[in-house]
Amino acid sequence: MALLTKAIRGTQDLLPAESYKQQYVEGVMLDAAKRFGFREIRTPVFEHTELFQRSVGDTTDVVQKEMYTFTDKGDRSITLRPEGTAGAVRAFLEHGLHNEPLPVKVCYFTSCYRYEKPQAGRLREFHQFGVECLGAAEPEADAEVIALAKDVFDTLEVKGLKLFINSIGCPQCRAKYQEALREYFESHREELCETCQERLRRNPMRILDCKSPVCSEIASKAPVVLDYICDDCRDHFEKVKKYLEAMNIEYEIDPTIVRGLDYYTRTVFEFVSQDIGAQGTVCGGGRYDGLVEELGGPHIPSLGFAMGIERLMLLLKSQQTPMPEDERCDIFIAAADDEAKLCAVKLASDIRGDGLTALYDVTGRSIKAQMKYANKLNARYTVVIGSREIENGEAALKDMDTGESITVKLDTFGEDFMGISVQQAVKGLGDGIEFADGFDLNSLFTGGNK
Ligand code: HAM
C-alpha cells in the first residue's frame, strides 16, 4: 500500500499552502524575462537521447549516470530532459527561428529529471526557470543575461547570494588547457576513480566536477582554465566584467568554475548561497557558442542560464522572505435550504462572472458549519440566504474583517449600479475607496441610486 501513497524518492509535491508562493516567484521571473525581452517557449518533457548526449556531452555525469532513459514501444531511445537548453536549441533549429532577426530570446519553466542522490536542494525531479539568448556573440549579451538573473533575485529580496564568474575559453584555447590538465591528471592516474580514468582519455575537464572525494581533492590542485585563455577570450571576459561593473553588479572571479555540462564556452557563472547547505548553487549558466552548430545548425553563438526553483524556494524560506498573502475568497454564500441553494448557485455564478471569488457549500453542511467553513476559508464577505431573505429579496452582506453588515438586493446583486460594478463596490468597501459627497454606498446594493 505504501507504494500507492508515497511519492517516488527524489520527487516532491507542491501543495496549495505553498503553491501560491511559487506562483508569485514564477510571476517575478516571467515579469523580469519580459522586461529583458525574453518570450516563453515550451518544449516536450522527453527528447531523443542523442540530443542530450550531443549537447550536454557524453562524458558528463549527467549523461553517464543521471539520465532517465528508456526505450519506447517504437524501439526509440528516449530521455526525460535533464535540463532545458538542449530542447530549446533543438526547437530553435527545428522551427527555423535562426532565420529570424537575431538574437532570439526565449525563457522557460521546465521540470527536469536527474538520477542524483537526493538531499536537501537536490531532487530527481526538479524545476528550472531558464533563459536562452540565441545569436548574440557580444559581451553585452553576457552582462544582460547575468543582469536578468540578478534582477529576479533583487525583486525577490534574496540576501547573501554571491555571483561567481569565470571564462573557460573557446575550443582553441581549450585544447592547450586540456593538454595541461591531461599532463596533471596523468601523474595521479592510479588514484582516480574508474570513470575519471576514462575521462582522462576522452575529456579531462570533466574530472574537475567528479563528486568522488579523492578525485575532487586531486582536481582542487589542477591547473585553472583562466590561465590558458586566448587574447580574444580574455578581451571578451574583460568587457563582461566592465559591463557588470557599470550596472553595479558585484561579482567574484572563481577560476575553478567549469560547469558540469560540455557545451559551455567563454563566460560561465553561478549564483551561490551559503544559507541552504551543500546544494547552494541557485542559478548557473554561461555561453555555448558552439552548441547550435554541434546540433546541425549554423554557427550561432548563444548563452543562457537556469535557476533551480526548489532551491530558490528553500532559500526564500530560510531567509523568511516576505511573500504576498494567499488570495482570499471574496464572498462565501451560505444557504439554508434547497431554494436558498439555488439562489446561492446563481449568485455565485454572477459574482464569479464579475471577476470575484465566490464560494458556497457543496457538502451539505448546516448553516453554522458553513459559517465556520467560511471563516476557515478566510472569506472577506459572507451572505446568509434562507427563506426570509428570499421572501424579502434582500440579504445581509457581512464584512468578516470589521463585522459590519450592509443590505444587498438579491435580484441585482451581480449587476452594475451607477456604472460601478459590484466588483469595484466590494473592493471599494475593502479598500476604503472614497465616493462622491452624498453618495450612499448602501444604495449600490439596494438599488437606491439607480
Ligand atoms: P545546471 O547548473 O545543471 O545548468 O542547472 C541549473 C540549476 O538547476 C542549478 O544551479 C540548480 O539550481 C538547479 N538544479 C540542478 N540540478 C538539480 C537537482 N538535482 N535538484 C534541484 N535543483 C537542481 C543547466 O541546467 C543549464 N541548462 C543552464 C543553462 C541554460 N546554461 C545555459 N543556458
Coordinates of N, CA, C and O and ligand atoms in Angstrom, one line a residue, residues 82-85 108 114 116 121-124 126 128 131-132 259 261 263-264 281-286 288 303-308 310-311, ligand 1:
P82 N 17.1 16.3 -18.8 CA 17.9 16.6 -17.6 C 18.1 18.1 -17.4 O 18.5 18.6 -16.3
E83 N 17.8 18.9 -18.4 CA 18.0 20.3 -18.4 C 17.2 20.9 -19.6 O 16.7 20.2 -20.5
G84 N 17.1 22.2 -19.7 CA 16.2 22.9 -20.7 C 16.9 23.4 -21.9 O 16.2 23.7 -22.9
T85 N 18.2 23.6 -21.9 CA 18.9 24.2 -23.0 C 18.8 23.4 -24.3 O 18.5 24.0 -25.4
Y108 N 11.8 29.8 -20.2 CA 11.0 28.6 -19.9 C 11.0 28.2 -18.5 O 11.8 28.6 -17.7
R114 N 17.0 14.1 -13.1 CA 18.3 13.6 -13.0 C 18.4 12.6 -11.9 O 17.9 12.9 -10.8
E116 N 20.1 11.6 -9.4 CA 21.2 12.0 -8.4 C 20.8 11.5 -7.1 O 19.6 11.2 -6.8
G121 N 17.7 20.2 -1.4 CA 18.0 21.1 -2.6 C 18.5 20.2 -3.8 O 18.8 20.8 -4.8
R122 N 18.5 18.9 -3.6 CA 18.8 18.1 -4.8 C 17.7 17.0 -5.0 O 17.6 16.1 -4.1
L123 N 17.0 17.1 -6.0 CA 15.9 16.2 -6.3 C 16.1 15.4 -7.6 O 17.0 15.8 -8.4
R124 N 15.3 14.4 -7.8 CA 15.4 13.7 -9.1 C 14.4 14.3 -10.1 O 14.7 14.2 -11.3
F126 N 13.1 18.0 -10.6 CA 13.1 19.4 -10.1 C 12.7 20.3 -11.2 O 12.4 19.9 -12.3
Q128 N 13.1 24.2 -13.3 CA 14.0 25.3 -13.6 C 13.3 26.4 -14.2 O 12.3 26.2 -14.9
V131 N 16.6 30.9 -19.2 CA 16.5 31.8 -20.4 C 17.6 31.4 -21.4 O 18.7 30.9 -21.0
E132 N 17.4 31.6 -22.7 CA 18.4 31.3 -23.7 C 18.4 32.5 -24.6 O 17.3 32.9 -25.1
R259 N 31.6 24.3 -14.8 CA 30.2 23.9 -15.0 C 30.2 22.4 -15.5 O 31.2 21.9 -16.0
L261 N 28.4 20.8 -17.6 CA 27.8 20.4 -18.9 C 28.8 20.8 -20.0 O 29.5 21.8 -19.9
Y263 N 28.7 21.8 -23.1 CA 28.5 22.8 -24.2 C 29.1 24.2 -23.9 O 29.1 25.0 -24.8
Y264 N 29.5 24.5 -22.7 CA 29.9 25.8 -22.4 C 31.2 26.3 -23.1 O 32.2 25.5 -23.3
T281 N 24.1 26.3 -5.1 CA 24.1 26.9 -6.4 C 22.6 27.1 -6.9 O 22.0 26.1 -7.2
V282 N 22.1 28.3 -6.8 CA 20.7 28.6 -7.1 C 20.5 28.8 -8.6 O 19.5 28.6 -9.2
C283 N 21.6 29.3 -9.3 CA 21.5 29.6 -10.7 C 22.8 29.3 -11.3 O 23.9 29.7 -10.8
G284 N 22.8 28.7 -12.5 CA 24.0 28.5 -13.3 C 23.8 28.7 -14.7 O 22.7 28.5 -15.3
G285 N 24.9 29.2 -15.4 CA 24.7 29.4 -16.8 C 26.0 29.8 -17.5 O 27.1 29.8 -16.9
G286 N 25.9 30.2 -18.7 CA 27.0 30.7 -19.5 C 26.8 30.6 -20.9 O 25.7 30.4 -21.4
Y288 N 27.4 29.2 -24.8 CA 27.6 28.0 -25.5 C 27.7 28.3 -27.0 O 26.8 28.0 -27.8
L303 N 23.9 32.0 -25.4 CA 24.1 31.9 -23.9 C 22.8 31.8 -23.1 O 21.8 32.2 -23.7
G304 N 22.9 31.5 -21.9 CA 21.7 31.5 -21.1 C 22.0 31.0 -19.6 O 23.2 30.9 -19.2
F305 N 21.0 30.9 -18.9 CA 21.1 30.3 -17.5 C 19.9 29.6 -17.1 O 18.9 29.7 -17.8
A306 N 20.0 28.8 -16.0 CA 18.8 28.3 -15.4 C 18.9 28.4 -13.9 O 20.0 28.2 -13.4
M307 N 17.8 28.7 -13.3 CA 17.8 28.7 -11.8 C 16.9 27.6 -11.3 O 15.9 27.2 -11.9
G308 N 17.3 26.9 -10.2 CA 16.6 25.8 -9.7 C 15.5 26.4 -8.8 O 15.7 27.1 -7.8
E310 N 13.2 24.9 -6.8 CA 13.1 24.3 -5.5 C 14.2 24.9 -4.6 O 13.9 25.3 -3.4
R311 N 15.4 25.0 -5.1 CA 16.5 25.6 -4.3 C 16.2 27.1 -4.0 O 16.4 27.5 -2.8
Ligands
HAM1 P1 22.7 23.4 -14.2 O1 23.8 24.1 -13.5 O2 22.9 21.9 -14.5 O3 22.6 24.1 -15.6 O4 21.3 23.6 -13.5 C1 20.9 24.9 -13.3 C2 20.3 24.9 -11.9 O5 19.3 23.9 -11.7 C3 21.3 24.7 -10.8 O6 22.0 25.8 -10.5 C4 20.4 24.3 -9.6 O7 19.8 25.4 -9.0 C5 19.2 23.5 -10.3 N1 19.5 22.1 -10.2 C6 20.3 21.3 -10.9 N2 20.2 20.0 -10.6 C7 19.3 20.0 -9.6 C8 18.7 18.9 -8.8 N3 19.1 17.7 -8.9 N4 17.8 19.3 -7.9 C9 17.4 20.5 -7.7 N5 17.9 21.6 -8.4 C10 18.8 21.3 -9.4 C11 21.7 23.8 -16.6 O8 20.8 23.0 -16.4 C12 21.9 24.6 -17.8 N6 20.9 24.2 -18.8 C13 21.7 26.1 -17.6 C14 21.9 26.9 -18.8 C15 20.9 27.5 -19.6 N7 23.1 27.3 -19.3 C16 22.8 28.0 -20.4 N8 21.5 28.1 -20.6

